[in-house]
């Protein structure tokens, strides 16, 4: 034990500071007996996991100091916010970031008071906490974040505490397999510490109750070398943990040198609420779920609890830990590393500090030549694949492309000309494009793709996540949490901007020809729109050149979530590269060649967003031009969806004047939309012309069928659009009535053809702009 | 092999029928050489997984027949739709459900043609397929569904094929641990068959490439007894699979009798696209990812591929399998069970057939006595806990309550008076309310809660999922898929209605006092609203009695997803039980006691939905009554959110006349809403008075703070509402201007108080209706 006196002192200090944060308003050093008024009126926080987190941190600091090891610390049980805050304060980082929280008695008082206090800091490990890239409020993502942080950081060890509650979640259960994607030479190491304190909120945890033999097999089955550290006596636990960590870091060194193929991991079994009150009101608290949050409640009003709290805090012997001014004594700080080696100050955990801009090749080099709009077809994502290939080639160390085994399906295969899929387990002769160096990360888990990318971005790198549109909903909640992280970070001066999280959703709702209804869901747009306008951007480029322009813009941006929806199937090329850049810069615009209003006031506006809706809108415009040549039609394409919002609501929002000029205030607007129609209404409900907007979009009709049949099932097809126009423009007369009937007939004919032959009529399949 | 001639014949028949579905329009029996016009123009479907699915099904049929075993079959690799359809046809079920698809040559032709064909059936295992409760389009949920189906079905075995692609997903990785929640005596058994065919879409799978020793440890670590069946020679594989299944079902019998604690599982390793084309155009296809979808493409135009297809199909020797009329010969059907023992006809897979209505105690017995509205406080979910306790007591075999360890936190603890949490692994003396018979299912995985419940409901039982509001987003995509399942099922006459999926979201956005920003997200409402109005229902009961009434209604309903958002913290009791029933039946209504319009036209409408917004609205109404007594204020509370939609959009929708009568067409409406403000706009944008609606709601501002501070951060507080009224009602004069200033001052004062003392001012904390 004596050998670990410093570690123990540090641990006691961190525990003391953690309890102080949960309970105290004043009297931080217990310089006098605790009085009710020293206690916070609302006792909030999570004690249960905290002492274990402190124990790991204390011991890892010794390793860092002894081995000069670059390391960050990911706190899966993020409810243990007091722990992370305590460490940042002990290491001096907290005071560096927040100078009003000094490393003295007054600083300690403020530190305690602000925790979970109105106007203060959140109760979880959060963006506000130096040293963290993981908010543990929503559990399940710590290990994926850890691997994301380790990729392409060969000298880094990411220590990741996984709570046994968190370990029950699906994303965490899948994350263990991330080791198959880690390259011992070019990536860092991850050290998972599965912390079994036995309980969740009110229940035991699965992994703490299965036979240890089973648990060890499970970890070996996941491909790790498990080491068990179990006990509750600090005198025994300190040397055990220290010896284990020494062995573990030796094993990591073997792994890094290629002498071992498996990473070590630690199974740490300690009581929940370790060193806290053993019993309260006759009920066992330490070692049970009762210590999950605040073990002693009602402390202001219950003198016995107040006494127990004081006894508990004094059990850490604060007089030995802090001097009279409240400064940690040298013994406590003995094992604290210096400068950026402090885990609370490690720049990897504030990735913007390390961020280098991507070396971006000129996207214009990939432009599709367009002589005449809408007369030729290109697969947009295939073209983007060429750009991404060049991005990967130019940025071999800090750009990764994630996807749940859909990179080829999404037609980005050009990337495989310069890189592989990351794969660090067995390969066969028939395999293609697999390799330990791969920049493409494919695993059939959207959770892992998202978690890895978040970890990668938050440690200062770049990437893109390509996914089937419907299944991005699998990570709705992860998106929410990442957006919240960015929303908070933007307000924290010392959090430097990181690269945006870029989504490319292809294989979208309108082209699920062979997958059908389960694969048809454009609702992620709505999930994204609910988050703060300072963070979210949504783009629907209708062709290859606009996709290139949008992609370039997104890859340069910072601190956003960019959602790009683009097709992989051939779509009409609408814009030359130059026009595409101009169109994307404006975010939306009139397609003059498709319009017949000649710059004057139109009779009707046909608006569209998304590739398939744009195709149908253009076909409708052509039909109107042919059959109702007098009708003045204005065709507007929207790339940047947030332009539709008022400028007060989103930085990209248009002024009412601009909106009115484009869309008019009194003419019918038929808006053909990629997603659910209500999305457009929620964006435009404040506009003057809103009552005139009639939106077509996905109305939850679908199956395995042809593209045009899908369009017809949801009334976004050209014929229905013409009917919509005729229904809404007054005074069109008999020709229009006749045309309307003809359109209805064409729909029936197309449907019958499709049902008979199993494919769309030729004239629809190969439609191009006929003028 | 001879001993398995029948099984092999059945297998070949199923394979033949699977290939036929993917390729053929006509000539189903190959009675003449294949011609291009026999081939479908669009070749859609997934061959790769299909022969393995057929293999398992064929062998399980032998077991069913020999052991008279009640069994259903869950197809995790649901892309293998042709397999499930082939079995239903061979077993005669398909013809029973779809009489125009007879069991003869013409029926076979129709069976082939309709697959993935416009106007036909989807390409995946889907609601249209008899015998299925799992749509495999979105992967990851098969094993959770399997356990859900097994709960409380002691005589049932649920065979569940887990694809090795699916096995990479988080939800599936977590699902293995479901065995800790299975009671050998009162539940059925689950037989997981991990089918390693080695590849996903374009990649190898993790579990197929790790050392077998590791894989076996992984499965043992998950608590199973693994049995490996590996090979590609049918002559060797038939006896191996048969022997293994005999052993496995003996082990299941041991488990059922309590003589063994671990369930067996099978690791089945067969080539992807087994028995399909070995090589195409010089590239290996069988045994690689190239057989994932359609191994031979361009068959219409490529005579060599056409020849290869014919050769492939003839390799199954159809002449031995079907008679001249296309009927399966007796040898093929030898092992097919009879009647409901057929897995395609098992009533558990069409749960509505087995559904019994819940025995529902009178919810009125739990009513909170309300003498005067809004003058006392109750915790609504605590009251609901009493009702749920009685529901559980009255329905010991077919009702379960799911939750990610939040049942107590959500204050439903009364249920523990009559039941435990299901827990079938080690317990300790300090444990409370754990037991193998528990009706409460708690695991820290929203995915498992949802998946279990889906499986339980689709096999004809009842349940409720209680969850923190923010984290229900974790299962957005599962909700989407279940809603789609119900949307499709409602159109299939033989799919009998099942109990609704009921969500109770408590611990909601407004009362995350100790968890803060990560726990604040009411966006699930929007995800739900995107689904079809025939399926989704949303309720925001503002007090305990309305929650009781809503819960009773939801528990009686069928084929819906009912989303109920209700608080666990004390809220004002607004309605007597009688009034609550009336209010919930109407779905919304005027709170006359809080209004000052006396039945005449109001000057302003204060609308509210959700408990905290309702409290603030009432407090605002009280302030207006006190300070602007001349102002005619109408207070409307909305319980049933879908009432706001037009009747054309939702069955619960209100007519414009009703809406206009309630909300007026020309008076300002301040709508204080539980969720994101845009949700109300998307529901009401067609209403006459829409331009007058000003919505307050959650605008993504939050942290760990007091309830009233949260309200102020998002401008839904009483003071801000009064300011909104003053800003919008014209001609209020100097008193109002003075009041507005006072309200702004009160906000500052409240904020300062909270920042100083860490709690809301007393007058706010304990506010009740003062009149």
mmCIF file of C-alpha atoms in Angstrom, chain A residues 405-524:
data_model
loop_
_atom_site.group_PDB
_atom_site.id
_atom_site.type_symbol
_atom_site.label_atom_id
_atom_site.label_comp_id
_atom_site.label_asym_id
_atom_site.label_seq_id
_atom_site.Cartn_x
_atom_site.Cartn_y
_atom_site.Cartn_z
ATOM 1 C CA UNK A 405 -21.441 -2.319 -46.023
ATOM 2 C CA UNK A 406 -23.075 0.021 -48.505
ATOM 3 C CA UNK A 407 -20.147 1.895 -50.005
ATOM 4 C CA UNK A 408 -20.213 -0.179 -53.193
ATOM 5 C CA UNK A 409 -23.989 -0.389 -53.195
ATOM 6 C CA UNK A 410 -24.063 3.394 -52.931
ATOM 7 C CA UNK A 411 -21.747 3.454 -55.961
ATOM 8 C CA UNK A 412 -18.786 5.061 -54.277
ATOM 9 C CA UNK A 413 -16.535 2.216 -55.428
ATOM 10 C CA UNK A 414 -13.982 4.514 -56.997
ATOM 11 C CA UNK A 415 -12.536 4.894 -53.524
ATOM 12 C CA UNK A 416 -11.306 1.315 -53.754
ATOM 13 C CA UNK A 417 -8.889 2.392 -56.455
ATOM 14 C CA UNK A 418 -6.771 4.017 -53.757
ATOM 15 C CA UNK A 419 -7.716 2.288 -50.539
ATOM 16 C CA UNK A 420 -9.238 -0.777 -48.930
ATOM 17 C CA UNK A 421 -11.882 -1.523 -46.438
ATOM 18 C CA UNK A 422 -10.287 -1.620 -42.994
ATOM 19 C CA UNK A 423 -10.090 -5.267 -41.968
ATOM 20 C CA UNK A 424 -7.624 -6.663 -39.514
ATOM 21 C CA UNK A 425 -8.706 -10.259 -39.200
ATOM 22 C CA UNK A 426 -8.596 -13.290 -41.495
ATOM 23 C CA UNK A 427 -8.842 -12.764 -45.275
ATOM 24 C CA UNK A 428 -9.427 -15.252 -48.097
ATOM 25 C CA UNK A 429 -8.160 -15.384 -51.640
ATOM 26 C CA UNK A 430 -11.512 -14.345 -53.017
ATOM 27 C CA UNK A 431 -11.648 -11.184 -50.927
ATOM 28 C CA UNK A 432 -11.431 -7.823 -52.609
ATOM 29 C CA UNK A 433 -10.413 -4.488 -51.199
ATOM 30 C CA UNK A 434 -9.793 -5.603 -47.659
ATOM 31 C CA UNK A 435 -6.723 -4.501 -45.782
ATOM 32 C CA UNK A 436 -5.476 -3.345 -42.406
ATOM 33 C CA UNK A 437 -4.771 0.137 -43.774
ATOM 34 C CA UNK A 438 -8.185 0.738 -45.308
ATOM 35 C CA UNK A 439 -9.719 4.172 -45.101
ATOM 36 C CA UNK A 440 -13.197 2.743 -45.656
ATOM 37 C CA UNK A 441 -14.853 1.404 -42.515
ATOM 38 C CA UNK A 442 -17.635 -1.037 -43.210
ATOM 39 C CA UNK A 443 -19.534 -2.935 -40.567
ATOM 40 C CA UNK A 444 -23.184 -3.853 -40.545
ATOM 41 C CA UNK A 445 -23.906 -1.546 -37.667
ATOM 42 C CA UNK A 446 -24.980 2.011 -38.206
ATOM 43 C CA UNK A 447 -24.270 2.523 -34.525
ATOM 44 C CA UNK A 448 -20.632 1.618 -34.955
ATOM 45 C CA UNK A 449 -20.252 3.722 -38.095
ATOM 46 C CA UNK A 450 -21.692 6.704 -36.279
ATOM 47 C CA UNK A 451 -19.844 6.093 -33.029
ATOM 48 C CA UNK A 452 -16.484 5.587 -34.729
ATOM 49 C CA UNK A 453 -16.970 8.705 -36.824
ATOM 50 C CA UNK A 454 -17.954 10.803 -33.813
ATOM 51 C CA UNK A 455 -14.847 9.650 -31.970
ATOM 52 C CA UNK A 456 -12.745 10.342 -35.035
ATOM 53 C CA UNK A 457 -14.162 13.836 -35.582
ATOM 54 C CA UNK A 458 -14.049 14.882 -31.958
ATOM 55 C CA UNK A 459 -10.351 14.057 -31.878
ATOM 56 C CA UNK A 460 -9.712 16.374 -34.795
ATOM 57 C CA UNK A 461 -10.123 14.400 -37.993
ATOM 58 C CA UNK A 462 -12.544 14.304 -40.927
ATOM 59 C CA UNK A 463 -15.013 11.875 -42.392
ATOM 60 C CA UNK A 464 -18.241 11.022 -44.083
ATOM 61 C CA UNK A 465 -20.897 8.457 -43.236
ATOM 62 C CA UNK A 466 -22.733 6.973 -46.220
ATOM 63 C CA UNK A 467 -25.917 5.100 -45.453
ATOM 64 C CA UNK A 468 -29.207 3.904 -46.837
ATOM 65 C CA UNK A 469 -31.674 6.668 -46.123
ATOM 66 C CA UNK A 470 -34.244 4.616 -44.221
ATOM 67 C CA UNK A 471 -31.736 3.051 -41.862
ATOM 68 C CA UNK A 472 -30.053 6.225 -40.743
ATOM 69 C CA UNK A 473 -33.007 6.347 -38.333
ATOM 70 C CA UNK A 474 -31.127 3.645 -36.446
ATOM 71 C CA UNK A 475 -28.822 6.373 -35.187
ATOM 72 C CA UNK A 476 -31.437 9.094 -34.651
ATOM 73 C CA UNK A 477 -30.598 9.225 -31.006
ATOM 74 C CA UNK A 478 -26.857 9.275 -31.593
ATOM 75 C CA UNK A 479 -27.344 12.119 -34.042
ATOM 76 C CA UNK A 480 -29.393 13.946 -31.417
ATOM 77 C CA UNK A 481 -26.661 13.550 -28.838
ATOM 78 C CA UNK A 482 -23.909 14.605 -31.229
ATOM 79 C CA UNK A 483 -25.912 17.649 -32.315
ATOM 80 C CA UNK A 484 -26.423 18.533 -28.667
ATOM 81 C CA UNK A 485 -22.706 18.125 -28.087
ATOM 82 C CA UNK A 486 -22.008 20.579 -30.912
ATOM 83 C CA UNK A 487 -24.734 22.957 -29.747
ATOM 84 C CA UNK A 488 -23.128 23.079 -26.324
ATOM 85 C CA UNK A 489 -19.570 23.187 -27.643
ATOM 86 C CA UNK A 490 -20.281 26.199 -29.807
ATOM 87 C CA UNK A 491 -20.902 28.144 -26.606
ATOM 88 C CA UNK A 492 -17.688 27.003 -24.914
ATOM 89 C CA UNK A 493 -14.807 29.227 -25.970
ATOM 90 C CA UNK A 494 -12.037 26.726 -25.326
ATOM 91 C CA UNK A 495 -13.726 23.968 -27.356
ATOM 92 C CA UNK A 496 -12.183 24.514 -30.769
ATOM 93 C CA UNK A 497 -14.343 23.814 -33.837
ATOM 94 C CA UNK A 498 -14.172 20.292 -35.201
ATOM 95 C CA UNK A 499 -14.948 18.984 -38.663
ATOM 96 C CA UNK A 500 -18.630 18.619 -39.401
ATOM 97 C CA UNK A 501 -20.345 15.268 -39.268
ATOM 98 C CA UNK A 502 -21.300 14.630 -42.886
ATOM 99 C CA UNK A 503 -24.061 12.210 -43.828
ATOM 100 C CA UNK A 504 -24.537 11.043 -47.367
ATOM 101 C CA UNK A 505 -27.886 9.298 -47.615
ATOM 102 C CA UNK A 506 -28.203 7.435 -50.834
ATOM 103 C CA UNK A 507 -30.319 4.410 -51.774
ATOM 104 C CA UNK A 508 -33.154 6.685 -50.803
ATOM 105 C CA UNK A 509 -36.876 6.330 -50.430
ATOM 106 C CA UNK A 510 -37.690 6.692 -54.128
ATOM 107 C CA UNK A 511 -35.308 4.077 -55.445
ATOM 108 C CA UNK A 512 -35.763 1.028 -53.265
ATOM 109 C CA UNK A 513 -36.866 -0.957 -56.269
ATOM 110 C CA UNK A 514 -35.793 -4.291 -54.873
ATOM 111 C CA UNK A 515 -36.172 -3.711 -51.144
ATOM 112 C CA UNK A 516 -39.549 -2.130 -50.793
ATOM 113 C CA UNK A 517 -41.492 -0.728 -47.895
ATOM 114 C CA UNK A 518 -39.075 -1.419 -45.056
ATOM 115 C CA UNK A 519 -36.428 0.602 -46.888
ATOM 116 C CA UNK A 520 -38.634 3.606 -47.576
ATOM 117 C CA UNK A 521 -38.430 6.310 -44.965
ATOM 118 C CA UNK A 522 -37.251 9.886 -45.487
ATOM 119 C CA UNK A 523 -38.034 10.946 -41.907
ATOM 120 C CA UNK A 524 -34.455 11.575 -40.833
#
